[in-house]
Amino acid sequence: MFTLTLVTPEKKLITNLEVDEVLVPGFRGELNILPGHAPLMTTLHAGILRYRKKGATDFGKASISWGYCEVNPTGIKVLADTAELPSEIDKHRAEKAFKEAQDRLMMANIPVEEMTRLQRKIQRAQARLELMD
């Protein structure tokens, strides 16, 4: 049995779901995790987590922001700063957050810390919008 667990500091989105495959957005590209994968621990980038339930042909999806992933012989555990299922996303709100962050980022003389925060906000909004398409 190979399971997926997806949690944030605020909630559990997926708990011990039997899966045949999981794709996670790693910092150096997407990682495809299958049963029997070598144990690993890695950091994750904002993006779409895709998972295929045991015996299914289509993929379920969740939008995640930065976090960590642990793979062991029994499954994969994802701890993300934030994560949302498609049913939880307000597309209008995500579009607004994306535009506001982009507009603010274009302003001159913003501190580096603010620039980093805005870039992360844009990446999160992009992942949320990608999930809605």
CSV table of C-alpha atoms in Angstrom, one decimal:
chain,number,residue,atom,x,y,z
A,1,MET,CA,0.0,0.0,0.0
A,2,PHE,CA,1.3,3.4,-1.0
A,3,THR,CA,-0.4,6.5,0.4
A,4,LEU,CA,-0.5,10.3,0.0
A,5,THR,CA,-1.0,12.7,2.9
A,6,LEU,CA,-1.2,16.4,2.2
A,7,VAL,CA,-1.3,18.8,5.2
A,8,THR,CA,-0.8,22.5,6.0
A,9,PRO,CA,-0.3,24.1,9.4
A,10,GLU,CA,-4.1,24.9,9.3
A,11,LYS,CA,-5.7,21.8,7.8
A,12,LYS,CA,-5.5,18.2,6.5
A,13,LEU,CA,-6.5,18.1,2.9
A,14,ILE,CA,-5.7,14.4,2.1
A,15,THR,CA,-5.0,11.7,4.7
A,16,ASN,CA,-3.6,8.3,3.8
A,17,LEU,CA,-5.2,8.2,0.3
A,18,GLU,CA,-4.1,5.1,-1.6
A,19,VAL,CA,-2.4,6.2,-4.8
A,20,ASP,CA,-0.6,4.8,-7.8
A,21,GLU,CA,1.3,8.0,-8.7
A,22,VAL,CA,2.0,11.5,-7.3
A,23,LEU,CA,3.6,14.4,-9.1
A,24,VAL,CA,5.0,17.2,-7.0
A,25,PRO,CA,6.4,20.6,-8.0
A,26,GLY,CA,10.0,20.4,-6.8
A,27,PHE,CA,12.4,23.4,-7.0
A,28,ARG,CA,14.3,21.8,-9.9
A,29,GLY,CA,11.2,20.6,-11.7
A,30,GLU,CA,8.4,18.2,-11.3
A,31,LEU,CA,9.0,14.9,-9.4
A,32,ASN,CA,7.1,11.8,-10.4
A,33,ILE,CA,6.7,9.5,-7.3
A,34,LEU,CA,5.6,5.9,-7.8
A,35,PRO,CA,5.4,3.0,-5.4
A,36,GLY,CA,8.9,1.7,-4.7
A,37,HIS,CA,10.5,5.1,-5.2
A,38,ALA,CA,13.7,5.5,-3.3
A,39,PRO,CA,13.3,7.3,0.1
A,40,LEU,CA,13.9,11.1,-0.2
A,41,MET,CA,13.2,14.4,1.4
A,42,THR,CA,13.0,17.6,-0.7
A,43,THR,CA,11.7,21.1,-0.8
A,44,LEU,CA,8.7,22.1,-2.9
A,45,HIS,CA,7.9,25.1,-5.0
A,46,ALA,CA,4.5,26.7,-5.6
A,47,GLY,CA,2.6,24.7,-8.2
A,48,ILE,CA,0.2,21.9,-8.8
A,49,LEU,CA,0.4,18.6,-6.9
A,50,ARG,CA,-1.2,15.8,-9.0
A,51,TYR,CA,-2.2,12.4,-7.7
A,52,ARG,CA,-3.7,9.3,-9.3
A,53,LYS,CA,-5.9,7.3,-6.8
A,54,LYS,CA,-5.2,3.6,-6.8
A,55,GLY,CA,-6.8,2.0,-9.9
A,56,ALA,CA,-7.9,5.3,-11.4
A,57,THR,CA,-6.9,6.7,-14.8
A,58,ASP,CA,-7.4,10.4,-14.1
A,59,PHE,CA,-5.5,12.7,-11.7
A,60,GLY,CA,-6.8,14.6,-8.8
A,61,LYS,CA,-5.1,18.0,-8.2
A,62,ALA,CA,-4.3,20.5,-5.4
A,63,SER,CA,-2.6,23.8,-5.5
A,64,ILE,CA,0.3,24.1,-3.1
A,65,SER,CA,2.8,26.7,-2.1
A,66,TRP,CA,6.2,26.1,-0.7
A,67,GLY,CA,6.8,23.2,1.6
A,68,TYR,CA,8.5,19.8,2.0
A,69,CYS,CA,7.9,16.3,0.8
A,70,GLU,CA,9.0,13.1,2.4
A,71,VAL,CA,8.9,9.8,0.4
A,72,ASN,CA,9.3,6.5,2.2
A,73,PRO,CA,8.4,2.9,1.3
A,74,THR,CA,4.8,3.3,2.5
A,75,GLY,CA,4.0,6.6,0.8
A,76,ILE,CA,4.5,10.3,0.4
A,77,LYS,CA,3.8,13.1,2.9
A,78,VAL,CA,3.6,16.7,1.8
A,79,LEU,CA,3.7,19.5,4.3
A,80,ALA,CA,2.9,22.8,2.5
A,81,ASP,CA,2.6,26.4,3.7
A,82,THR,CA,-0.8,26.5,1.9
A,83,ALA,CA,-2.7,24.0,-0.1
A,84,GLU,CA,-6.1,24.2,-1.8
A,85,LEU,CA,-8.3,21.8,-3.7
A,86,PRO,CA,-10.1,23.1,-6.8
A,87,SER,CA,-13.4,23.4,-5.0
A,88,GLU,CA,-11.8,25.8,-2.5
A,89,ILE,CA,-10.4,28.3,-4.9
A,90,ASP,CA,-12.2,31.6,-5.8
A,91,LYS,CA,-11.0,32.3,-9.3
A,92,HIS,CA,-11.9,36.0,-9.1
A,93,ARG,CA,-10.0,36.4,-5.8
A,94,ALA,CA,-6.9,34.6,-7.2
A,95,GLU,CA,-6.9,36.8,-10.3
A,96,LYS,CA,-7.2,39.9,-8.2
A,97,ALA,CA,-4.3,38.8,-5.9
A,98,PHE,CA,-2.2,38.0,-9.0
A,99,LYS,CA,-2.8,41.4,-10.6
A,100,GLU,CA,-2.3,43.4,-7.3
A,101,ALA,CA,1.0,41.7,-6.7
A,102,GLN,CA,2.2,42.2,-10.2
A,103,ASP,CA,1.3,45.9,-10.1
A,104,ARG,CA,3.1,46.4,-6.8
A,105,LEU,CA,6.1,44.5,-8.1
A,106,MET,CA,6.4,47.0,-11.0
A,107,MET,CA,6.8,49.9,-8.7
A,108,ALA,CA,10.2,51.4,-8.3
A,109,ASN,CA,12.2,51.4,-5.0
A,110,ILE,CA,10.5,48.5,-3.2
A,111,PRO,CA,12.6,46.8,-0.6
A,112,VAL,CA,14.1,43.4,-1.5
A,113,GLU,CA,12.1,41.7,1.2
A,114,GLU,CA,8.9,43.1,-0.3
A,115,MET,CA,10.0,42.0,-3.8
A,116,THR,CA,10.5,38.5,-2.5
A,117,ARG,CA,7.2,38.4,-0.8
A,118,LEU,CA,5.4,39.7,-3.9
A,119,GLN,CA,7.2,37.2,-6.2
A,120,ARG,CA,6.0,34.4,-3.9
A,121,LYS,CA,2.4,35.8,-3.9
A,122,ILE,CA,2.5,35.8,-7.7
A,123,GLN,CA,3.7,32.2,-7.9
A,124,ARG,CA,1.0,31.1,-5.5
A,125,ALA,CA,-1.7,33.0,-7.5
A,126,GLN,CA,-0.4,31.4,-10.7
A,127,ALA,CA,-0.6,27.9,-9.2
A,128,ARG,CA,-4.2,28.6,-8.0
A,129,LEU,CA,-5.2,29.9,-11.4
A,130,GLU,CA,-3.5,27.0,-13.2
A,131,LEU,CA,-5.5,24.6,-11.0
A,132,MET,CA,-8.8,26.3,-12.2
A,133,ASP,CA,-8.0,25.8,-15.9
